[in-house]
Short mmCIF file of C-alpha atoms and ligand atoms in Angstrom, two decimals:
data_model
loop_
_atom_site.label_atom_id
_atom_site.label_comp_id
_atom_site.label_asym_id
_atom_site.label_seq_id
_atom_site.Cartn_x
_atom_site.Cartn_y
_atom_site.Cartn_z
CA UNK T 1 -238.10 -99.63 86.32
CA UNK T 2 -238.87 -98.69 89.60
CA UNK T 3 -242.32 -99.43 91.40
CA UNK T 4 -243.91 -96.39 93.33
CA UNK T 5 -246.04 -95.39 96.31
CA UNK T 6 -247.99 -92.40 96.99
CA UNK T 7 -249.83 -92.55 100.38
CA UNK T 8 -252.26 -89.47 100.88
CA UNK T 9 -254.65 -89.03 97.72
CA UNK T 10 -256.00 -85.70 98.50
CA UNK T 11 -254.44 -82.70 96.61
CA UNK T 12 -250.79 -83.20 96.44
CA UNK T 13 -250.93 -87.12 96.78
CA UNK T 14 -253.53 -87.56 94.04
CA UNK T 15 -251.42 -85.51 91.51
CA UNK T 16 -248.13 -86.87 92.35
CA UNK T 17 -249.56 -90.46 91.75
CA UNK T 18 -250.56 -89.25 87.90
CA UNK T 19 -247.58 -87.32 87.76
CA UNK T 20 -245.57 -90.41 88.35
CA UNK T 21 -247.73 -92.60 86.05
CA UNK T 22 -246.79 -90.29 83.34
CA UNK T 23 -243.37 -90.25 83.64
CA UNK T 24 -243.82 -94.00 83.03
CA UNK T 25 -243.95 -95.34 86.66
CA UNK T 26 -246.18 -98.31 88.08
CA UNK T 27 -247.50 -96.23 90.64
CA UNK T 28 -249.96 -97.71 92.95
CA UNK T 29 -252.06 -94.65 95.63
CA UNK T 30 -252.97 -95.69 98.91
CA UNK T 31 -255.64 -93.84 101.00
CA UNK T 32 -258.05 -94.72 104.18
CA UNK T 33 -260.43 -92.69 102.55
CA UNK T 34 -262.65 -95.58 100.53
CA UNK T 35 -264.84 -93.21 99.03
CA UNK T 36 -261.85 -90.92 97.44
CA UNK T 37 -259.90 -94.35 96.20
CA UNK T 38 -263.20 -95.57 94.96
CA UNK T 39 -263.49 -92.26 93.11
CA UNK T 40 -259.60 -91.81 91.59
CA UNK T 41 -259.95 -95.68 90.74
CA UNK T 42 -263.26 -95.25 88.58
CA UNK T 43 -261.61 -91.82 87.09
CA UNK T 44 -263.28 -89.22 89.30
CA UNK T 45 -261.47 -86.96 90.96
CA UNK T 46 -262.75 -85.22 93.99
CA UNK T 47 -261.21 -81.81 93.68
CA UNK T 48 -261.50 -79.54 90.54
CA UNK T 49 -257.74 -79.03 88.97
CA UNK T 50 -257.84 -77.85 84.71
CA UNK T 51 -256.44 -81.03 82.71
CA UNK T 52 -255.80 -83.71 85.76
CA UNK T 53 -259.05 -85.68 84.75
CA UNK T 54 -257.70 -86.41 81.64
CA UNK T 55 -254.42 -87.66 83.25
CA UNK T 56 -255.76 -89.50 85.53
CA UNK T 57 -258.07 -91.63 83.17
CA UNK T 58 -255.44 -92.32 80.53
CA UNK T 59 -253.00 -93.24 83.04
CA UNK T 60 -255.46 -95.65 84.80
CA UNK T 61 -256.52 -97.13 81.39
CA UNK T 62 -252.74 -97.93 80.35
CA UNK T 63 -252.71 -100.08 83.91
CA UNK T 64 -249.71 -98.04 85.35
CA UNK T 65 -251.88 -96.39 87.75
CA UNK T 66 -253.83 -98.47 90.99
CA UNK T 67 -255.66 -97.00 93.98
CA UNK T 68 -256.03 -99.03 97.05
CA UNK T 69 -257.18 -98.71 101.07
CA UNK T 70 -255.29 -101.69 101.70
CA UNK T 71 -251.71 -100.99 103.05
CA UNK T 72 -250.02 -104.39 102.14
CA UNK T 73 -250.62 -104.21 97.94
CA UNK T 74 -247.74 -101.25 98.71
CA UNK T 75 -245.17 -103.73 100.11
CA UNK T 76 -243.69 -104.55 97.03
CA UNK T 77 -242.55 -100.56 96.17
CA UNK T 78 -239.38 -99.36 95.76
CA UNK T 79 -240.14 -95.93 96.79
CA UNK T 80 -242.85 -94.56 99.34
CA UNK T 81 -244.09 -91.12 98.60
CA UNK T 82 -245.53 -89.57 101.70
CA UNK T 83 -248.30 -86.95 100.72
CA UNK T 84 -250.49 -86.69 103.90
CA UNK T 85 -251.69 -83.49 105.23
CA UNK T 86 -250.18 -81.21 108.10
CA UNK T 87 -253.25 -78.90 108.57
CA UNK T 88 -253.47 -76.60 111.63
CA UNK T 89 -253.95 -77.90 114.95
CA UNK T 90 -256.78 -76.99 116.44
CA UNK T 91 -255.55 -75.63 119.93
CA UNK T 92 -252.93 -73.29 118.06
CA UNK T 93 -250.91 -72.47 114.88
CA UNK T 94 -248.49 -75.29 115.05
CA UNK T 95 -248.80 -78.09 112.33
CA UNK T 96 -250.68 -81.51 113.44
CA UNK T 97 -248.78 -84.50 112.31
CA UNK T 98 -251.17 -87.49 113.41
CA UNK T 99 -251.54 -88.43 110.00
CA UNK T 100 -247.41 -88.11 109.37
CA UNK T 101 -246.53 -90.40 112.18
CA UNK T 102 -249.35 -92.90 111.44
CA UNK T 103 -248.93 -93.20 107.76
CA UNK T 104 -245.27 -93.59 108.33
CA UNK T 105 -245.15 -96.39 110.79
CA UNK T 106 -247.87 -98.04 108.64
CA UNK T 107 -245.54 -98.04 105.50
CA UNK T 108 -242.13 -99.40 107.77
CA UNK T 109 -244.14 -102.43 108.87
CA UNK T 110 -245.06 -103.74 104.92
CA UNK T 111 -242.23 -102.07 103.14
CA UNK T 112 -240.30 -104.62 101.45
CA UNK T 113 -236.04 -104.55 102.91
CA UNK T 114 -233.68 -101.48 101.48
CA UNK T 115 -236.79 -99.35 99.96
CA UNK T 116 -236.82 -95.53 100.63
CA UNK T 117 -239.90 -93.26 102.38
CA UNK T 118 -239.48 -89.77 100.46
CA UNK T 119 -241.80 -86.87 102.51
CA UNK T 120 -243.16 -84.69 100.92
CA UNK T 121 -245.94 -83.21 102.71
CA UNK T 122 -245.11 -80.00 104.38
CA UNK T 123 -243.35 -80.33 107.78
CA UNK T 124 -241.94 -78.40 110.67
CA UNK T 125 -238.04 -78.42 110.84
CA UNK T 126 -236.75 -81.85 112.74
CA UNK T 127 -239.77 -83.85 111.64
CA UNK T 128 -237.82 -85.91 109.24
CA UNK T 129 -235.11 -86.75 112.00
CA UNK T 130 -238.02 -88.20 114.65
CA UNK T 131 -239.89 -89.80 111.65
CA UNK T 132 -236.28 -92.02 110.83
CA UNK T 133 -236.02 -93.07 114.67
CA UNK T 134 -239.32 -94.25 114.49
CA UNK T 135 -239.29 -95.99 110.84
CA UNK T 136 -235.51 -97.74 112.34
CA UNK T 137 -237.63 -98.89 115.68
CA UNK T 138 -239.82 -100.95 112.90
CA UNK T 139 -237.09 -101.54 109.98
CA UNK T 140 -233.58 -100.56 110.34
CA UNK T 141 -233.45 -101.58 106.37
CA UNK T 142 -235.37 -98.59 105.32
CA UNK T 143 -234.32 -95.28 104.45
CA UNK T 144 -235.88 -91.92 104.43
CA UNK T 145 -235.50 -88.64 102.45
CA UNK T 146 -237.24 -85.69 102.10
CA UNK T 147 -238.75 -83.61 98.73
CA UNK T 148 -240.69 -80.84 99.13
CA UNK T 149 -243.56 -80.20 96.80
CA UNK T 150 -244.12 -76.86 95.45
CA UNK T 151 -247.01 -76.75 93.18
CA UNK T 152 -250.02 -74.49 92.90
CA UNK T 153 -253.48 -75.50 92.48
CA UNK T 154 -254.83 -74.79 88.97
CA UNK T 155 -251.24 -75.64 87.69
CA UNK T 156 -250.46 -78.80 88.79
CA UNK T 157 -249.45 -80.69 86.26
CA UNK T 158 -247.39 -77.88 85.22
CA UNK T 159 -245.50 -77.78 88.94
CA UNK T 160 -245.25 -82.00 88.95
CA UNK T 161 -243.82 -82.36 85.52
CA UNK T 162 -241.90 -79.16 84.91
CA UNK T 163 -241.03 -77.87 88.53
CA UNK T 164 -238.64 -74.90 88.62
CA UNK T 165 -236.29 -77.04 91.09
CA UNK T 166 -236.05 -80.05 93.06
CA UNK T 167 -234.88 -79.91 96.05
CA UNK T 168 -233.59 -83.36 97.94
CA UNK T 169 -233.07 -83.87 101.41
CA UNK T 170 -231.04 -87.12 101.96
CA UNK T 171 -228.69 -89.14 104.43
CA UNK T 172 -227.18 -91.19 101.98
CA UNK T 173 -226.10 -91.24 98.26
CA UNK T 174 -228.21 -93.97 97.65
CA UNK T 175 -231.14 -92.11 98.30
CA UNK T 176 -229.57 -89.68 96.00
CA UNK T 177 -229.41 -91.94 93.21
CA UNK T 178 -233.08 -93.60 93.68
CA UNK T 179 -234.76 -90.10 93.59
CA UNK T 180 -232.37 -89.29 90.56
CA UNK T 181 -233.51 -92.21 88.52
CA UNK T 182 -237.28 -90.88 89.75
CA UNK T 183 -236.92 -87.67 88.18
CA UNK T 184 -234.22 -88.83 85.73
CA UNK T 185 -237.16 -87.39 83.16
CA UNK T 186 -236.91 -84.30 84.40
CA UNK T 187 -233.48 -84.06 84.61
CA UNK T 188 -233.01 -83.74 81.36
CA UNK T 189 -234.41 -80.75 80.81
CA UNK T 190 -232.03 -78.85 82.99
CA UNK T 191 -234.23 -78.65 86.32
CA UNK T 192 -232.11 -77.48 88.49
CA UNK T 193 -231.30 -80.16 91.21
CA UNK T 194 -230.98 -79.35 95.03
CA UNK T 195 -229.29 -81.98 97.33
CA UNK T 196 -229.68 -81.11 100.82
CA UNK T 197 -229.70 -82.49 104.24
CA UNK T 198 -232.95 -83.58 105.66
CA UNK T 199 -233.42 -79.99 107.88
CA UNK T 200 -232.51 -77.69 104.79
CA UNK T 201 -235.10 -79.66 102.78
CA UNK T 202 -238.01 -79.55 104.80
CA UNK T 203 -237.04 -75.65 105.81
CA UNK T 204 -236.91 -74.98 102.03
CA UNK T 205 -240.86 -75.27 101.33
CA UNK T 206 -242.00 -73.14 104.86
CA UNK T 207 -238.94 -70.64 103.84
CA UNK T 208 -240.10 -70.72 100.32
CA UNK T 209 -243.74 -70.26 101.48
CA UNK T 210 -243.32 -67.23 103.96
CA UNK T 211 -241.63 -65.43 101.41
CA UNK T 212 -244.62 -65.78 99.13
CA UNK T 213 -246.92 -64.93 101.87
CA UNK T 214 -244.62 -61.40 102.78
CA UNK T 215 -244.84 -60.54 99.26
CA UNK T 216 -248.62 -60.44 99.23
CA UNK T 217 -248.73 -59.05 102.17
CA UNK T 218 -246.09 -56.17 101.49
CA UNK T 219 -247.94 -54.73 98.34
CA UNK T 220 -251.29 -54.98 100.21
CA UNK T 221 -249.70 -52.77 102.95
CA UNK T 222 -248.78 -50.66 100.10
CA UNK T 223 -252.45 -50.89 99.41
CA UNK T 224 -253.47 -49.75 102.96
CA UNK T 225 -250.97 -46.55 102.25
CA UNK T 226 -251.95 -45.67 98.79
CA UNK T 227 -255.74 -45.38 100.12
CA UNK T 228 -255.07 -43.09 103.19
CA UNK T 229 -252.43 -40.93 100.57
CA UNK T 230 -254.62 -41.21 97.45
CA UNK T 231 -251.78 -43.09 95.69
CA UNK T 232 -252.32 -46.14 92.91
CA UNK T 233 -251.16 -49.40 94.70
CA UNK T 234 -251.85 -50.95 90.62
CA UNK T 235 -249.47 -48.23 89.27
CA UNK T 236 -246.86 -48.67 91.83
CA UNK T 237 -246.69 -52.44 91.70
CA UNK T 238 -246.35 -52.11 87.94
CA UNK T 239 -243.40 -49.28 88.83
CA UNK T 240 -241.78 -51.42 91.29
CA UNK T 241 -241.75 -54.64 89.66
CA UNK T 242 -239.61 -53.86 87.06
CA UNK T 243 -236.59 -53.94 89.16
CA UNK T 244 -235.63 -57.32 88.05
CA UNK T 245 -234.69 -57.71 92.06
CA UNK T 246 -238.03 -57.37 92.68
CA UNK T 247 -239.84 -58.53 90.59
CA UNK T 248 -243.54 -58.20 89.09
CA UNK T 249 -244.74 -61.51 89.80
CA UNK T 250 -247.06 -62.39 93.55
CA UNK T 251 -247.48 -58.45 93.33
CA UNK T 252 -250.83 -58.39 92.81
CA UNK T 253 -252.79 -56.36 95.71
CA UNK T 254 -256.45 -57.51 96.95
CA UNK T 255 -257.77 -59.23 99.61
CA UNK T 256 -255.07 -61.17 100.13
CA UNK T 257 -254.06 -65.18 100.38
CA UNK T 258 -256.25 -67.69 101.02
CA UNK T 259 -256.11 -71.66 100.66
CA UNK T 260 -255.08 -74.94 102.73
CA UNK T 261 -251.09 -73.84 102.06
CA UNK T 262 -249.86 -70.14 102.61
CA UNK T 263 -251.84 -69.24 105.98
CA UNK T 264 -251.16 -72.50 107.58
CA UNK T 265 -247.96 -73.05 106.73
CA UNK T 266 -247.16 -69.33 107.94
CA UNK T 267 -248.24 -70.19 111.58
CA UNK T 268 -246.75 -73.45 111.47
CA UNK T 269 -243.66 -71.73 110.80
CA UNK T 270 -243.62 -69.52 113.49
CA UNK T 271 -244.61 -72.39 116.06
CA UNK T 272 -241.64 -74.04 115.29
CA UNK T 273 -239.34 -71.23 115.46
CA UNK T 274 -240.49 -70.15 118.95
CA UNK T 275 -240.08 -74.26 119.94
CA UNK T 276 -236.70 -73.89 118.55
CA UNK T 277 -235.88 -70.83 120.66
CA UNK T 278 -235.38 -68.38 117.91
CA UNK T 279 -238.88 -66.68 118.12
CA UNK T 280 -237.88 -63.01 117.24
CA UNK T 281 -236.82 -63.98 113.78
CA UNK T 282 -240.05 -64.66 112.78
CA UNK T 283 -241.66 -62.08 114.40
CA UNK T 284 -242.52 -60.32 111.64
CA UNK T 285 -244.84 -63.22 110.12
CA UNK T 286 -247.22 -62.13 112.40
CA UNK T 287 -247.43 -58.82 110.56
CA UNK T 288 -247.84 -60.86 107.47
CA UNK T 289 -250.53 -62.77 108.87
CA UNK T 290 -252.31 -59.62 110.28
CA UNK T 291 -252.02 -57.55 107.34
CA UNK T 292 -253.69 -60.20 105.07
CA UNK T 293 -256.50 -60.84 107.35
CA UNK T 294 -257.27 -56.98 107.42
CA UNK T 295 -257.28 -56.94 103.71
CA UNK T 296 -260.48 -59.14 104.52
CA UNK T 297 -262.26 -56.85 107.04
CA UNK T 298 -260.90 -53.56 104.92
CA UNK T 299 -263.06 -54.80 102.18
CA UNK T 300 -265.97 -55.85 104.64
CA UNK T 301 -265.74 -51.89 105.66
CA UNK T 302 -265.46 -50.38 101.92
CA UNK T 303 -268.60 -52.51 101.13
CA UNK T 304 -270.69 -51.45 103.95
CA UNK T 305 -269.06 -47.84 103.46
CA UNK T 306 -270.58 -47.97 99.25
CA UNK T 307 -273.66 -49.38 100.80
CA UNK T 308 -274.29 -46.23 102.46
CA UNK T 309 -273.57 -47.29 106.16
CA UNK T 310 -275.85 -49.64 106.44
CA UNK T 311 -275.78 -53.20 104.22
CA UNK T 312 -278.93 -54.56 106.11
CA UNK T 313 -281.28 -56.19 103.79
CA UNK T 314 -278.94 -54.92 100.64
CA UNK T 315 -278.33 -57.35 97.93
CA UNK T 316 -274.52 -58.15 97.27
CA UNK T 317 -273.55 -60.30 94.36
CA UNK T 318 -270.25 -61.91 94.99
CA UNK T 319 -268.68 -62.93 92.01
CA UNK T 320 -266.28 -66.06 93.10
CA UNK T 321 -265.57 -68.03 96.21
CA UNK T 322 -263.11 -70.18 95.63
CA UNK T 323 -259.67 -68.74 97.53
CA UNK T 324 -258.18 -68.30 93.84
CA UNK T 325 -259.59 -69.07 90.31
CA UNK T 326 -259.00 -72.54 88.83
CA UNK T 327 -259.64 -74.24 91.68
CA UNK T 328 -263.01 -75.35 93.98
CA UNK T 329 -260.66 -75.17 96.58
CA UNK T 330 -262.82 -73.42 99.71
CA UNK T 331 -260.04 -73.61 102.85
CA UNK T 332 -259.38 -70.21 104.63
CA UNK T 333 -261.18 -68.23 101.35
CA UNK T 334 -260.99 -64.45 101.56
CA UNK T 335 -264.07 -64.25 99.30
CA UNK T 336 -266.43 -66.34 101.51
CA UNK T 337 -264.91 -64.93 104.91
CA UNK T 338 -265.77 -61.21 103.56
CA UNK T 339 -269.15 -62.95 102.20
CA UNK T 340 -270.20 -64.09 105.63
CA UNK T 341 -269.19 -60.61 107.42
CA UNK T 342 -271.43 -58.81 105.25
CA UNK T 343 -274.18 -61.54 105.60
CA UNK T 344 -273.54 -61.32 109.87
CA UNK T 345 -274.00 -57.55 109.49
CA UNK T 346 -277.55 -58.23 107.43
CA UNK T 347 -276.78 -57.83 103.75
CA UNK T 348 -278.48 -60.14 101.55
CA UNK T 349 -275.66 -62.16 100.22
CA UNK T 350 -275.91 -64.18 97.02
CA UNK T 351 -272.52 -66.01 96.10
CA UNK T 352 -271.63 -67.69 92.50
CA UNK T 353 -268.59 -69.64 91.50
CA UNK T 354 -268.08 -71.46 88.32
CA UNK T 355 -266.47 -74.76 90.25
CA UNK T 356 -266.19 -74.16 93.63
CA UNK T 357 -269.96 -74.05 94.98
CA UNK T 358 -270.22 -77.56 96.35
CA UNK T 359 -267.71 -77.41 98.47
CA UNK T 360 -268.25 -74.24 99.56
CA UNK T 361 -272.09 -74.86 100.65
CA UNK T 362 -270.30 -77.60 102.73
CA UNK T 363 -268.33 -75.09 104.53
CA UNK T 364 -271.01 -72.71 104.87
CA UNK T 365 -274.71 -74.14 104.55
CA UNK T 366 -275.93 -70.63 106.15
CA UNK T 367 -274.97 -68.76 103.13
CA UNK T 368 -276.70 -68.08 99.78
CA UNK T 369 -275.43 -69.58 96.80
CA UNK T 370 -276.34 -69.50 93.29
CA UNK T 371 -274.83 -70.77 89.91
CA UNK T 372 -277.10 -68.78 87.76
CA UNK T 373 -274.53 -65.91 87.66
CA UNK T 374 -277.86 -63.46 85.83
CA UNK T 375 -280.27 -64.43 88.07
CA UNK T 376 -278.16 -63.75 90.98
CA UNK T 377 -277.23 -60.68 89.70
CA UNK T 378 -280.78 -59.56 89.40
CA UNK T 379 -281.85 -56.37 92.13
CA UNK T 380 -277.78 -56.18 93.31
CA UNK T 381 -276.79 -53.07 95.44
CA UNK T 382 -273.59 -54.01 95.14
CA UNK T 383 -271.21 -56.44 93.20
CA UNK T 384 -268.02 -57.78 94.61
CA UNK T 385 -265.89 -59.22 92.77
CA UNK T 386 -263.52 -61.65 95.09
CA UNK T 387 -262.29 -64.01 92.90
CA UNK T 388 -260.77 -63.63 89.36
CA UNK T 389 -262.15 -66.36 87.12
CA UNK T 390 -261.67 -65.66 83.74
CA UNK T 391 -265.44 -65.61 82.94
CA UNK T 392 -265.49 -62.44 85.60
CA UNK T 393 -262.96 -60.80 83.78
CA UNK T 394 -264.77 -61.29 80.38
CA UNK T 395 -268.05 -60.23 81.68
CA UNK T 396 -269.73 -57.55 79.79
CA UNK T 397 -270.49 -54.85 82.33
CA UNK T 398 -273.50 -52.98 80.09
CA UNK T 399 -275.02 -56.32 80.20
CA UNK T 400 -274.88 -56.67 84.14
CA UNK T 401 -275.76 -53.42 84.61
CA UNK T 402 -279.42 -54.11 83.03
CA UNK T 403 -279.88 -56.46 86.13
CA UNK T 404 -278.64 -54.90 88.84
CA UNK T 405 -280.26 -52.29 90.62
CA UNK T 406 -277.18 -50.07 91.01
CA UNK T 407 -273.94 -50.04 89.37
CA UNK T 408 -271.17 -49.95 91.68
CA UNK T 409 -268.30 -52.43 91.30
CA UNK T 410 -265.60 -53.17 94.34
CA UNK T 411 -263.02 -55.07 92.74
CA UNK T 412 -261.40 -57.57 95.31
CA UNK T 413 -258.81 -58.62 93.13
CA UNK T 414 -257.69 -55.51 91.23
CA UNK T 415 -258.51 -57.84 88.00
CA UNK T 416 -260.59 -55.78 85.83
CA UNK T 417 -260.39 -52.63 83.60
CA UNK T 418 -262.06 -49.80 85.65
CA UNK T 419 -262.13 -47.97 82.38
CA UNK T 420 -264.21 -50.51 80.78
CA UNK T 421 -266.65 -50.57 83.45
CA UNK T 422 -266.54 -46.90 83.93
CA UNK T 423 -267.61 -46.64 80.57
CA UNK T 424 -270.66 -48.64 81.30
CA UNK T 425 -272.14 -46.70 83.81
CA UNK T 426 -270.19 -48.22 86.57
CA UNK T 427 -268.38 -46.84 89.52
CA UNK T 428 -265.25 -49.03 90.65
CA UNK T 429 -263.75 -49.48 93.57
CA UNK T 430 -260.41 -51.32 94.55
CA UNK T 431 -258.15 -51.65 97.27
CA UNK T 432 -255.11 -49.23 97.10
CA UNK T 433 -256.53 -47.47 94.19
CA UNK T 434 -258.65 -44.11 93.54
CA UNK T 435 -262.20 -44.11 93.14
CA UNK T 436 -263.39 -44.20 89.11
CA UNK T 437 -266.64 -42.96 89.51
CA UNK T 438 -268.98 -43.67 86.40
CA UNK T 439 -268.99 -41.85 83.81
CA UNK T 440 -272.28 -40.36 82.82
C1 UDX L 501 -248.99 -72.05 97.33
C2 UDX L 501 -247.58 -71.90 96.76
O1 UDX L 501 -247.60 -70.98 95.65
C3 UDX L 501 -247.07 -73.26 96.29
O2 UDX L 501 -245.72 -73.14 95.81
C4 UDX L 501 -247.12 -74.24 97.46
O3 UDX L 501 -246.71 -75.52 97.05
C5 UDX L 501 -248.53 -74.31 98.03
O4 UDX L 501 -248.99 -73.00 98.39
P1 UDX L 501 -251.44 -72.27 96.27
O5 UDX L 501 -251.96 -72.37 97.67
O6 UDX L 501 -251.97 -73.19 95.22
O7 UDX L 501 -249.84 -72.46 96.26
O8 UDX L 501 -251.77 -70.79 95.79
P2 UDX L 501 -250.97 -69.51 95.29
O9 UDX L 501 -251.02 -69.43 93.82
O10 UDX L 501 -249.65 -69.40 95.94
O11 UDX L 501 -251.92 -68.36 95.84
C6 UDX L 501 -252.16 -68.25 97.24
C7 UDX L 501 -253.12 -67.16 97.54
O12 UDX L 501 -252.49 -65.88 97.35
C8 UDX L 501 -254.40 -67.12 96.71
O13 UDX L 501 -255.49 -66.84 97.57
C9 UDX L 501 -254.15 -65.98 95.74
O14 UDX L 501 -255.37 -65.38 95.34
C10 UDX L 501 -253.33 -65.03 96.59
N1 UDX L 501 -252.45 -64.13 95.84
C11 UDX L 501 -251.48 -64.62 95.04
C12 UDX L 501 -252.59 -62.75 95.97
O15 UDX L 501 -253.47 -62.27 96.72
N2 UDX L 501 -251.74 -61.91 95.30
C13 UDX L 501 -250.76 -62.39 94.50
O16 UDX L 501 -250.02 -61.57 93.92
C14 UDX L 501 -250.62 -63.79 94.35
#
């Protein structure tokens, strides 16, 4: 059986590691962070993802799983999983890759002769190629292939076990076979397997990415149309969708994406194309990028627009903050970015999230949050409703409209039933849709 590595604990390193463990794996995770490894070793993990605590504490308890901050107890693996983060640099939209370059020329000096470094973190085209020159300067033993992740926060465990496809970027067969016999488990139930070179591979995930990000963005372009022609962006999704070439799913309009992966890995993309010379062809993810961030401001406008011009010292309940539900995931949120716009033009802002309010009073101290979702909504002008948690899609609207002062609904997300909030008194609003005024 082989022994495994995973260096980077945070999102994607942290679930790989328990991934691994449950395929059967000694795994052992590696971070600098002493407080996170601390955390993972005693059980805790420090992000919110549905069913990963459980996971992680059986896996630690059957002694398959280790966390460390000490880069040597990792020599003895036969296979290096690089999970590190690429986030934006700060002087522009190209990808930083300190922590690539470091972690990997930490690993080549205690890996043990013939094992393999497998990236997966998300990386700019080439990256691999320099990261092999560098690991060969150290070890000329060691090989290097890379796997692109693709999973989505709140399903996880889902995306690490049962991925829709693996895609492999190798320079040799036996770093074919090694990451065969890693995933022999999910091999068997058909996965489709990818073997590419080490380009195509790390291309794959930013390709796979910008589409996801254009497909957002297209229907909430549709959205922007459907207002100025008084058309149903929910309708024509639904309409569209059906053509199986198409499809119905990433479809859904709003205020568009949000998180540490899509918006980052957009600009990143077209850094590297314009470094590569071939700037033009990715042009057009600059309209992707501007269209989401309008769905932001667009809803900034419609709020102060249903607050009668003038959202000083109004009260605006935003229901959610986290950039999507299932997660207490704050980076690049649509729902706290709108949430501070209306704050900056005066409103009175009161924000609730079922997971994600820690981490977002980190990010923004200046803002007012609350997890007492009926005492929040108590006096509200206005509700907006930013980020679809099931327990916002379940809410009874009769019974929220006791507490606020004035029913009127905008619905971020396109999520709920205007009709059942209609019938509650409630006027709704959406992006791309008609107005449903209450009914009386
Ligand atoms: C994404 C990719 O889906 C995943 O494959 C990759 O590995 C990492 O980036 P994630 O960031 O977890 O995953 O979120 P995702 O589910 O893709 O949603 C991204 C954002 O788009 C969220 O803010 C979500 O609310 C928004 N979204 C999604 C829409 O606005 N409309 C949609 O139809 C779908």
């Amino acid at each position: 059986m082989l022994t495994l590595s995973v260096i980077g604990t945070n999102y994607l390193g942290a679930t790989h590691a328990v991934g691994m463990a449950e395929l059967g794996f000694n795994v052992i995770g590696l971070d600098t962070d002493e407080r996170k490894i601390e955390a993972l070793a005693a059980g805790r993990l420090p992000f919110y993802e549905p069913g990963l605590p459980e996971l992680l504490k059986k896996n630690l308890d059957s002694g398959r799983l280790r966390f460390t901050t000490s880069i040597e107890q990792i020599s003895d693996a036969d296979v290096h999983f690089l999970c590190v983060g690429t986030p934006q640099r700060r002087d522009g939209n190209a990808a930083d890759l300190t922590y690539v370059f470091s972690a990997v020329e930490a690993i080549a000096k205690v890996a043990k002769s013939g094992s393999l470094i497998v990236g997966k973190s998300t990386v700019p085209v080439g990256t691999a190629e320099l990261l092999i020159a560098k690991i060969h300067q150290i070890n000329p033993s060691l090989d290097l292939a890379w796997n692109p992740e693709f999973l989505r926060e709140g399903f996880a465990i889902e995306d690490t076990l049962h991925p829709n496809r693996i895609v492999v970027g190798v320079q040799s067969d036996l770093a074919e076979a090694t990451l065969r016999q890693v995933y022999e488990k999910l091999l068997a139930e058909q996965i489709p397997w990818i073997r590419s070179d080490l380009r195509t591979a790390e291309l794959v995930k930013t390709a796979a990415n910008a589409f996801l990000a254009t497909k957002i963005s297209f229907i909430n372009a549709m959205a922007e149309v459907c207002d100025v022609a008084g058309a149903d962006v929910m309708t024509l999704a639904t309409a569209i969708g059906y053509d199986p070439r198409i499809g119905n799913r990433f479809l859904q309009a709003g205020i568009g994406f949000g998180g540490g992966c899509l918006p980052k890995d957009l600009r990143s993309f077209m850094a590297r194309a314009e470094e590569l010379g071939a700037k033009e062809a990715l042009d057009f993810l600059s309209d992707i990028d501007s269209i989401n961030l309008r769905a932001r401001h667009r809803m900034v406008d419609l709020a102060v627009a249903e607050l009668d011009g003038n959202p000083v010292d109004k009260k605006v309940f935003v229901l959610g903050a986290a950039f999507k539900p299932n997660s207490d995931d704050v980076r690049d949120s649509p729902a706290l970015e709108i949430a501070e716009g209306l704050a900056k033009l005066g409103a009175n802002v009161v924000i609730h999230d079922p997971k994600a309010l820690d981490k977002a009073k980190e990010r923004f101290p200046h803002l007012q949050f609350s997890d007492d979702l009926n005492q929040s909504a108590l006096g509200a002008d206005l509700v907006l409703h930013l980020t679809e948690w099931l327990e916002y899609r379940e809410l009874d609207p009769a019974e929220l409209g006791k507490l606020v002062s004035r029913r009127r609904i905008i619905d971020g997300r396109n999520a709920l039933s205007p009709a059942k909030w209609q019938n509650a008194g409630w006027t709704y609003l959406a992006p791309g849709r008609p107005r449903f005024d209450a009914h009386d």
